[in-house]
Amino acid sequence: AALRADPASVAVAGAGGGTLDHIILGLMLRALGRQAREARFVAFPGGGPSMAAVLGGQVQAAISGWSEFAEQVKSGRVRALATTGERRLDPAVPTLRESGLDVVATNWRGVFAAPGIRPEARQALVTLMTDLHALPVWGRLLAERGWDDAFLTGPALDAFLERDRAQTEAVLKELGLA
């Protein structure tokens, strides 16, 4: 409620200006009908220092990867308010969408090649990654780390990248960082 009424009254920690943490806060404010630049984002060099700031009362909230805060949540030292993905990472913690904010943002990874890659070399990379994705160890590692399976190739990947680029660019422009 405070974030909606007066975003500047809520200090939110995250890892560096212009990072995914900062962008997520901007997306949240936009979903609340506010401007990303209204955020009171306090940049720290990572999740550990951000958590220390929450525990020390220097900020009211923090945004970071689940693995950075999971132990503090499990111990009861902090309360997880929401996660930013499509699905819950913990049964007791809703997603932002479930909490009423139409925001989905994830820290994804990709395999990229030079623009002039030959079509057969590109297809070999796609096939290799698709084969690796099908291995049981891939699924085990996702489960162990609490990661979403966001494997995409071809047109689905192209569409995802364009959506991600557009939402990231919009927030960064609002913040004066692009």
CSV table of C-alpha atoms in Angstrom, one decimal:
chain,number,residue,atom,x,y,z
A,1,ALA,CA,0.0,0.0,0.0
A,2,ALA,CA,2.8,2.4,0.9
A,3,LEU,CA,4.6,1.7,-2.4
A,4,ARG,CA,1.4,2.6,-4.3
A,5,ALA,CA,0.6,5.7,-2.3
A,6,ASP,CA,4.2,7.2,-2.0
A,7,PRO,CA,6.9,5.1,-3.7
A,8,ALA,CA,9.6,7.4,-2.4
A,9,SER,CA,8.6,6.5,1.2
A,10,VAL,CA,9.7,2.9,0.7
A,11,ALA,CA,13.5,2.2,0.5
A,12,VAL,CA,14.1,-0.9,-1.6
A,13,ALA,CA,17.5,-2.5,-1.8
A,14,GLY,CA,18.9,-4.3,-4.9
A,15,ALA,CA,22.1,-5.1,-6.7
A,16,GLY,CA,23.2,-1.9,-8.5
A,17,GLY,CA,21.4,0.7,-10.6
A,18,GLY,CA,20.0,-0.5,-13.9
A,19,THR,CA,20.2,-4.2,-12.9
A,20,LEU,CA,17.3,-6.6,-13.0
A,21,ASP,CA,16.5,-5.8,-9.3
A,22,HIS,CA,16.1,-2.1,-10.3
A,23,ILE,CA,14.1,-2.9,-13.4
A,24,ILE,CA,11.7,-5.2,-11.4
A,25,LEU,CA,11.0,-2.3,-9.0
A,26,GLY,CA,10.3,-0.1,-11.9
A,27,LEU,CA,8.0,-2.7,-13.5
A,28,MET,CA,6.1,-3.0,-10.1
A,29,LEU,CA,5.6,0.8,-9.9
A,30,ARG,CA,4.4,0.9,-13.5
A,31,ALA,CA,1.9,-1.9,-12.7
A,32,LEU,CA,0.7,0.2,-9.8
A,33,GLY,CA,0.1,3.2,-12.2
A,34,ARG,CA,3.2,5.0,-11.0
A,35,GLN,CA,6.4,6.0,-12.8
A,36,ALA,CA,9.6,3.8,-12.5
A,37,ARG,CA,11.6,7.0,-11.6
A,38,GLU,CA,9.5,7.5,-8.5
A,39,ALA,CA,11.3,4.5,-6.9
A,40,ARG,CA,13.6,4.9,-3.9
A,41,PHE,CA,16.0,2.2,-5.0
A,42,VAL,CA,19.1,1.8,-2.9
A,43,ALA,CA,21.9,0.1,-4.8
A,44,PHE,CA,24.2,-2.4,-3.1
A,45,PRO,CA,26.9,-4.6,-4.6
A,46,GLY,CA,24.8,-7.8,-4.3
A,47,GLY,CA,22.2,-9.8,-2.6
A,48,GLY,CA,24.2,-10.3,0.6
A,49,PRO,CA,24.6,-6.6,1.3
A,50,SER,CA,21.0,-6.0,0.3
A,51,MET,CA,19.9,-8.6,2.9
A,52,ALA,CA,22.1,-7.1,5.5
A,53,ALA,CA,20.4,-3.7,4.9
A,54,VAL,CA,17.0,-5.3,5.4
A,55,LEU,CA,18.1,-7.0,8.6
A,56,GLY,CA,19.7,-3.8,9.8
A,57,GLY,CA,16.7,-1.7,9.2
A,58,GLN,CA,18.4,0.5,6.6
A,59,VAL,CA,15.7,-0.3,4.0
A,60,GLN,CA,12.2,-1.7,4.2
A,61,ALA,CA,12.5,-4.2,1.4
A,62,ALA,CA,14.9,-5.8,-1.1
A,63,ILE,CA,14.7,-7.4,-4.5
A,64,SER,CA,17.1,-10.2,-5.4
A,65,GLY,CA,17.3,-13.8,-6.6
A,66,TRP,CA,15.5,-16.4,-4.5
A,67,SER,CA,18.7,-18.2,-3.7
A,68,GLU,CA,20.2,-15.1,-2.2
A,69,PHE,CA,17.3,-14.8,0.4
A,70,ALA,CA,15.9,-18.3,0.8
A,71,GLU,CA,17.8,-19.2,4.0
A,72,GLN,CA,16.7,-16.0,5.7
A,73,VAL,CA,13.1,-16.6,4.6
A,74,LYS,CA,13.3,-20.2,5.9
A,75,SER,CA,14.7,-19.1,9.2
A,76,GLY,CA,11.9,-16.6,9.6
A,77,ARG,CA,14.3,-13.6,9.8
A,78,VAL,CA,12.6,-12.0,6.8
A,79,ARG,CA,9.2,-12.6,5.0
A,80,ALA,CA,9.1,-13.2,1.3
A,81,LEU,CA,6.3,-11.0,-0.1
A,82,ALA,CA,6.2,-12.3,-3.7
A,83,THR,CA,8.3,-13.9,-6.5
A,84,THR,CA,8.6,-12.5,-10.0
A,85,GLY,CA,8.3,-15.6,-12.1
A,86,GLU,CA,5.4,-17.3,-13.7
A,87,ARG,CA,5.1,-19.9,-10.9
A,88,ARG,CA,5.7,-20.0,-7.2
A,89,LEU,CA,9.2,-21.0,-6.0
A,90,ASP,CA,7.8,-21.7,-2.6
A,91,PRO,CA,4.2,-22.9,-2.0
A,92,ALA,CA,3.7,-20.2,0.7
A,93,VAL,CA,5.0,-17.3,-1.4
A,94,PRO,CA,2.7,-15.9,-4.2
A,95,THR,CA,3.9,-14.5,-7.5
A,96,LEU,CA,3.5,-10.8,-8.2
A,97,ARG,CA,0.7,-11.7,-10.6
A,98,GLU,CA,-1.1,-13.6,-7.8
A,99,SER,CA,-0.6,-10.6,-5.6
A,100,GLY,CA,-2.3,-8.3,-8.1
A,101,LEU,CA,0.6,-6.9,-10.0
A,102,ASP,CA,0.8,-7.9,-13.7
A,103,VAL,CA,4.6,-8.3,-13.6
A,104,VAL,CA,6.7,-11.3,-14.7
A,105,ALA,CA,10.5,-10.8,-14.8
A,106,THR,CA,13.1,-13.5,-14.6
A,107,ASN,CA,16.9,-13.7,-14.6
A,108,TRP,CA,17.4,-15.8,-17.7
A,109,ARG,CA,20.4,-17.1,-19.5
A,110,GLY,CA,21.0,-17.8,-23.2
A,111,VAL,CA,23.4,-19.2,-25.7
A,112,PHE,CA,24.2,-16.7,-28.4
A,113,ALA,CA,26.3,-16.7,-31.5
A,114,ALA,CA,27.8,-14.1,-33.9
A,115,PRO,CA,25.3,-12.5,-36.3
A,116,GLY,CA,27.0,-14.1,-39.3
A,117,ILE,CA,26.8,-17.7,-38.1
A,118,ARG,CA,26.1,-20.2,-40.9
A,119,PRO,CA,22.6,-21.7,-40.7
A,120,GLU,CA,24.0,-25.3,-40.3
A,121,ALA,CA,26.2,-24.1,-37.4
A,122,ARG,CA,23.2,-22.4,-35.8
A,123,GLN,CA,21.1,-25.5,-36.1
A,124,ALA,CA,23.9,-27.6,-34.6
A,125,LEU,CA,23.9,-25.3,-31.5
A,126,VAL,CA,20.1,-25.5,-31.2
A,127,THR,CA,20.2,-29.3,-31.5
A,128,LEU,CA,23.0,-29.5,-28.9
A,129,MET,CA,21.1,-27.4,-26.5
A,130,THR,CA,17.8,-29.2,-27.1
A,131,ASP,CA,19.5,-32.5,-26.5
A,132,LEU,CA,21.1,-31.2,-23.3
A,133,HIS,CA,17.7,-29.9,-22.1
A,134,ALA,CA,16.3,-33.4,-22.6
A,135,LEU,CA,18.8,-35.0,-20.2
A,136,PRO,CA,17.5,-36.0,-16.8
A,137,VAL,CA,20.3,-34.1,-15.1
A,138,TRP,CA,18.9,-30.8,-16.6
A,139,GLY,CA,15.6,-31.4,-14.8
A,140,ARG,CA,17.4,-32.4,-11.6
A,141,LEU,CA,19.5,-29.3,-11.5
A,142,LEU,CA,16.5,-27.1,-12.1
A,143,ALA,CA,14.6,-28.7,-9.2
A,144,GLU,CA,17.7,-28.6,-6.9
A,145,ARG,CA,18.2,-24.9,-7.5
A,146,GLY,CA,14.5,-23.9,-7.7
A,147,TRP,CA,14.9,-22.6,-11.2
A,148,ASP,CA,12.1,-22.4,-13.8
A,149,ASP,CA,12.5,-24.4,-17.0
A,150,ALA,CA,12.3,-21.5,-19.5
A,151,PHE,CA,14.0,-23.3,-22.4
A,152,LEU,CA,13.1,-21.7,-25.7
A,153,THR,CA,14.4,-21.8,-29.3
A,154,GLY,CA,13.4,-20.4,-32.6
A,155,PRO,CA,10.4,-18.1,-32.9
A,156,ALA,CA,9.4,-18.6,-29.3
A,157,LEU,CA,12.8,-17.4,-28.2
A,158,ASP,CA,12.7,-14.5,-30.6
A,159,ALA,CA,9.3,-13.4,-29.2
A,160,PHE,CA,10.5,-13.7,-25.6
A,161,LEU,CA,13.6,-11.7,-26.3
A,162,GLU,CA,11.6,-8.9,-28.0
A,163,ARG,CA,9.1,-8.7,-25.1
A,164,ASP,CA,12.0,-8.7,-22.6
A,165,ARG,CA,13.9,-6.0,-24.5
A,166,ALA,CA,10.8,-3.8,-24.8
A,167,GLN,CA,9.9,-3.9,-21.2
A,168,THR,CA,13.5,-3.5,-20.0
A,169,GLU,CA,14.1,-0.6,-22.4
A,170,ALA,CA,10.9,1.2,-21.3
A,171,VAL,CA,11.9,1.1,-17.6
A,172,LEU,CA,15.5,2.0,-18.2
A,173,LYS,CA,14.4,5.0,-20.3
A,174,GLU,CA,12.0,6.1,-17.5
A,175,LEU,CA,14.9,5.8,-15.1
A,176,GLY,CA,17.1,7.9,-17.4
A,177,LEU,CA,19.5,5.0,-17.9
A,178,ALA,CA,18.9,4.3,-21.6
